[in-house]
């Protein structure tokens, strides 16, 4: 649990600086990344010029592409705070994208397709939760099993010889399909982005103001103590897996709508991105510690970095950069939390 | 029912849990093979058994290193990345300089030297794993996911995201394409079998092998009784990386190309066959023989599915079901045995 050390007048400056850095480093990193990307490509003295990072169109574009991971980051944080992990989020996202696109292309109206896909998300999350809680399979293995399972189902839902669900063969994607992920509704940003913001706000409230948030941290911090003090960890873990499942479904809808496709591979690697942004946000991998908002900022950093980088270096540098950031984040996380516990 | 019978037998013979699970895996592999033979025409052939082993030499080789690490309580998810990296490095080092374009020119080293240096590259990733896991004590699953990305990332940068396959000396393709005694068995398959045999001896008959189990079963107790955990785990990571490097180089030689997507998801397959073979993810439990037969189970299931003309997409679902059943059956059988 992150508790703040009471700051008295006599606290030495270095300690106060350390505390400040621990609390706010994520914002500093975000500012640093934005500043670096803004000046890296600056060929005119107008920061907001077309082709520069801070160009409003570019920002809008990055935020639109980021909607899936922004949706996922908060739920994934809560799950990791409780000491669990979900490696199946990428596959769940792909499956949701395929389900959503199949419903839409077969004439199901928007809200109904949306609702049904969310229900699928609940189901996928519940399967994970039950495997972990009822059958007592280690989270890594349980969700590795469902990673394979959900991916297989998503691939089977797309007929042979076609790579994704899209217009063609007598069926046509409805006109509204793109709107959710692309059309600006507020500040030129689409619904998908605002849903991500709403989900994040809701989860911040859950984490700070409700028992669920406190119990999640208790289960992750010290499972035995949590059980002995009457926290029903089983229910909480299943609930958290369901929340992650729903977020993955929303992420799948966002991705599917943005690409106008039901691509059964569209979520591949999302589990890695999710782990990366959550670690970047300072969540302890072993559980007990982590903030929803910081993971959201972490997701912004990663997306700004990976998308912004495309104008500077060829795309094939991306894997190396992501891997390096993951290692640095894991290492610095660990060093910071060890210092903090001293 | 047969499980119960075996459980009773095991009690009578005072069999260790490990031997019991290994026996269970071996019988499962045989049973699944016979069952598949009933369903799929022409499945019950000696050549088919040979193919199941030879087609999976790469994953089984990787599985040896991964099994030892799992037994010691650590993950290694970096092996797939290392396979790509070492293959790409070997090709890059061996390519003659001054080719037609950036992807066609390399360092012009002799083949043996290129392969040796590529192996060093693989060992560097293994060293990185050890540094972060053993020294900084960061969870191994995170570290090795990171180094997997780094290794594959370097391979992608070197090959510009595709592959290098031109301007290579003729003898580069030698090692991976030696056929033995006029059969379909290639040298890498024999190396894999030798590796498995050596690993079994190390696991069962040497102090090094026993230490691996003790460290995995109870790291604190191991440390307190004077075992050098850190050094031991470092060695394991280096061995695993060396095996992965060797696999990558052999694959590069077999195809005469360094392909940045080679070995994709192999780290998960290596983990899956270890799990199927009864290796416990918590450490301190498992066997190389079990892993080997775990690989055969997976190979039989997927190849039988192909034989039944199921769409290749089914392999993911079958893999999921196989692992699920294996985990549940093993837990259940052990509870039954030790009741």
PDB file of N, CA and C in Angstrom, chain A residues 258-291:
ATOM      1  N   UNK A 258     -11.859   0.987 -34.583  1.00  0.00           N
ATOM      2  CA  UNK A 258     -10.832   1.855 -35.172  1.00  0.00           C
ATOM      3  C   UNK A 258     -10.317   1.279 -36.493  1.00  0.00           C
ATOM      4  N   UNK A 259     -10.177  -0.054 -36.536  1.00  0.00           N
ATOM      5  CA  UNK A 259      -9.609  -0.666 -37.735  1.00  0.00           C
ATOM      6  C   UNK A 259     -10.675  -1.087 -38.736  1.00  0.00           C
ATOM      7  N   UNK A 260     -11.967  -0.967 -38.367  1.00  0.00           N
ATOM      8  CA  UNK A 260     -13.082  -1.458 -39.192  1.00  0.00           C
ATOM      9  C   UNK A 260     -12.944  -2.930 -39.506  1.00  0.00           C
ATOM     10  N   UNK A 261     -12.393  -3.690 -38.583  1.00  0.00           N
ATOM     11  CA  UNK A 261     -12.131  -5.106 -38.821  1.00  0.00           C
ATOM     12  C   UNK A 261     -12.444  -5.902 -37.568  1.00  0.00           C
ATOM     13  N   UNK A 262     -12.752  -7.170 -37.741  1.00  0.00           N
ATOM     14  CA  UNK A 262     -12.736  -8.087 -36.607  1.00  0.00           C
ATOM     15  C   UNK A 262     -11.538  -8.989 -36.783  1.00  0.00           C
ATOM     16  N   UNK A 263     -10.379  -8.526 -36.341  1.00  0.00           N
ATOM     17  CA  UNK A 263      -9.125  -9.232 -36.594  1.00  0.00           C
ATOM     18  C   UNK A 263      -8.805 -10.149 -35.416  1.00  0.00           C
ATOM     19  N   UNK A 264      -8.728 -11.488 -35.646  1.00  0.00           N
ATOM     20  CA  UNK A 264      -8.486 -12.411 -34.526  1.00  0.00           C
ATOM     21  C   UNK A 264      -7.068 -12.334 -33.970  1.00  0.00           C
ATOM     22  N   UNK A 265      -6.204 -11.523 -34.566  1.00  0.00           N
ATOM     23  CA  UNK A 265      -4.854 -11.362 -34.029  1.00  0.00           C
ATOM     24  C   UNK A 265      -4.629  -9.944 -33.508  1.00  0.00           C
ATOM     25  N   UNK A 266      -5.709  -9.132 -33.506  1.00  0.00           N
ATOM     26  CA  UNK A 266      -5.505  -7.706 -33.210  1.00  0.00           C
ATOM     27  C   UNK A 266      -5.035  -7.453 -31.791  1.00  0.00           C
ATOM     28  N   UNK A 267      -5.291  -8.396 -30.868  1.00  0.00           N
ATOM     29  CA  UNK A 267      -4.878  -8.163 -29.489  1.00  0.00           C
ATOM     30  C   UNK A 267      -3.540  -8.784 -29.139  1.00  0.00           C
ATOM     31  N   UNK A 268      -2.897  -9.440 -30.121  1.00  0.00           N
ATOM     32  CA  UNK A 268      -1.629 -10.128 -29.842  1.00  0.00           C
ATOM     33  C   UNK A 268      -0.604  -9.192 -29.204  1.00  0.00           C
ATOM     34  N   UNK A 269      -0.018  -9.633 -28.127  1.00  0.00           N
ATOM     35  CA  UNK A 269       1.022  -8.832 -27.483  1.00  0.00           C
ATOM     36  C   UNK A 269       0.479  -7.799 -26.518  1.00  0.00           C
ATOM     37  N   UNK A 270      -0.853  -7.695 -26.430  1.00  0.00           N
ATOM     38  CA  UNK A 270      -1.435  -6.697 -25.535  1.00  0.00           C
ATOM     39  C   UNK A 270      -1.085  -6.990 -24.076  1.00  0.00           C
ATOM     40  N   UNK A 271      -0.950  -8.283 -23.725  1.00  0.00           N
ATOM     41  CA  UNK A 271      -0.619  -8.612 -22.342  1.00  0.00           C
ATOM     42  C   UNK A 271       0.751  -8.025 -21.982  1.00  0.00           C
ATOM     43  N   UNK A 272       1.650  -8.031 -22.963  1.00  0.00           N
ATOM     44  CA  UNK A 272       2.974  -7.459 -22.714  1.00  0.00           C
ATOM     45  C   UNK A 272       2.884  -5.956 -22.509  1.00  0.00           C
ATOM     46  N   UNK A 273       2.126  -5.293 -23.393  1.00  0.00           N
ATOM     47  CA  UNK A 273       1.968  -3.847 -23.259  1.00  0.00           C
ATOM     48  C   UNK A 273       1.344  -3.508 -21.918  1.00  0.00           C
ATOM     49  N   UNK A 274       0.322  -4.296 -21.527  1.00  0.00           N
ATOM     50  CA  UNK A 274      -0.356  -4.025 -20.260  1.00  0.00           C
ATOM     51  C   UNK A 274       0.614  -4.166 -19.086  1.00  0.00           C
ATOM     52  N   UNK A 275       1.391  -5.243 -19.083  1.00  0.00           N
ATOM     53  CA  UNK A 275       2.371  -5.427 -18.007  1.00  0.00           C
ATOM     54  C   UNK A 275       3.346  -4.253 -18.004  1.00  0.00           C
ATOM     55  N   UNK A 276       3.776  -3.871 -19.212  1.00  0.00           N
ATOM     56  CA  UNK A 276       4.746  -2.781 -19.326  1.00  0.00           C
ATOM     57  C   UNK A 276       4.214  -1.481 -18.733  1.00  0.00           C
ATOM     58  N   UNK A 277       2.994  -1.081 -19.113  1.00  0.00           N
ATOM     59  CA  UNK A 277       2.501   0.216 -18.632  1.00  0.00           C
ATOM     60  C   UNK A 277       2.229   0.175 -17.137  1.00  0.00           C
ATOM     61  N   UNK A 278       1.784  -0.979 -16.653  1.00  0.00           N
ATOM     62  CA  UNK A 278       1.496  -1.080 -15.227  1.00  0.00           C
ATOM     63  C   UNK A 278       2.785  -1.020 -14.415  1.00  0.00           C
ATOM     64  N   UNK A 279       3.820  -1.684 -14.900  1.00  0.00           N
ATOM     65  CA  UNK A 279       5.110  -1.609 -14.215  1.00  0.00           C
ATOM     66  C   UNK A 279       5.674  -0.204 -14.271  1.00  0.00           C
ATOM     67  N   UNK A 280       5.523   0.421 -15.442  1.00  0.00           N
ATOM     68  CA  UNK A 280       6.002   1.788 -15.606  1.00  0.00           C
ATOM     69  C   UNK A 280       5.313   2.707 -14.606  1.00  0.00           C
ATOM     70  N   UNK A 281       4.051   2.403 -14.305  1.00  0.00           N
ATOM     71  CA  UNK A 281       3.307   3.196 -13.333  1.00  0.00           C
ATOM     72  C   UNK A 281       3.676   2.887 -11.897  1.00  0.00           C
ATOM     73  N   UNK A 282       4.644   2.021 -11.681  1.00  0.00           N
ATOM     74  CA  UNK A 282       5.141   1.794 -10.336  1.00  0.00           C
ATOM     75  C   UNK A 282       4.418   0.704  -9.566  1.00  0.00           C
ATOM     76  N   UNK A 283       3.595  -0.101 -10.253  1.00  0.00           N
ATOM     77  CA  UNK A 283       2.914  -1.195  -9.557  1.00  0.00           C
ATOM     78  C   UNK A 283       3.919  -2.302  -9.248  1.00  0.00           C
ATOM     79  N   UNK A 284       3.843  -2.816  -8.003  1.00  0.00           N
ATOM     80  CA  UNK A 284       4.753  -3.894  -7.633  1.00  0.00           C
ATOM     81  C   UNK A 284       4.260  -5.181  -8.265  1.00  0.00           C
ATOM     82  N   UNK A 285       5.173  -5.936  -8.897  1.00  0.00           N
ATOM     83  CA  UNK A 285       4.748  -7.155  -9.576  1.00  0.00           C
ATOM     84  C   UNK A 285       4.223  -8.183  -8.584  1.00  0.00           C
ATOM     85  N   UNK A 286       4.745  -8.137  -7.378  1.00  0.00           N
ATOM     86  CA  UNK A 286       4.320  -9.134  -6.392  1.00  0.00           C
ATOM     87  C   UNK A 286       3.019  -8.748  -5.701  1.00  0.00           C
ATOM     88  N   UNK A 287       2.459  -7.600  -6.043  1.00  0.00           N
ATOM     89  CA  UNK A 287       1.168  -7.219  -5.493  1.00  0.00           C
ATOM     90  C   UNK A 287       1.261  -6.295  -4.295  1.00  0.00           C
ATOM     91  N   UNK A 288       0.099  -5.753  -3.916  1.00  0.00           N
ATOM     92  CA  UNK A 288       0.017  -4.925  -2.725  1.00  0.00           C
ATOM     93  C   UNK A 288       0.192  -3.448  -2.968  1.00  0.00           C
ATOM     94  N   UNK A 289       0.765  -3.075  -4.122  1.00  0.00           N
ATOM     95  CA  UNK A 289       1.093  -1.681  -4.321  1.00  0.00           C
ATOM     96  C   UNK A 289       0.860  -1.286  -5.770  1.00  0.00           C
ATOM     97  N   UNK A 290       0.237  -0.114  -5.991  1.00  0.00           N
ATOM     98  CA  UNK A 290       0.015   0.336  -7.349  1.00  0.00           C
ATOM     99  C   UNK A 290      -1.149   1.298  -7.422  1.00  0.00           C
ATOM    100  N   UNK A 291      -1.093   2.198  -8.387  1.00  0.00           N
ATOM    101  CA  UNK A 291      -2.130   3.217  -8.536  1.00  0.00           C
ATOM    102  C   UNK A 291      -2.696   3.170  -9.952  1.00  0.00           C
TER     103      UNK A 291
END
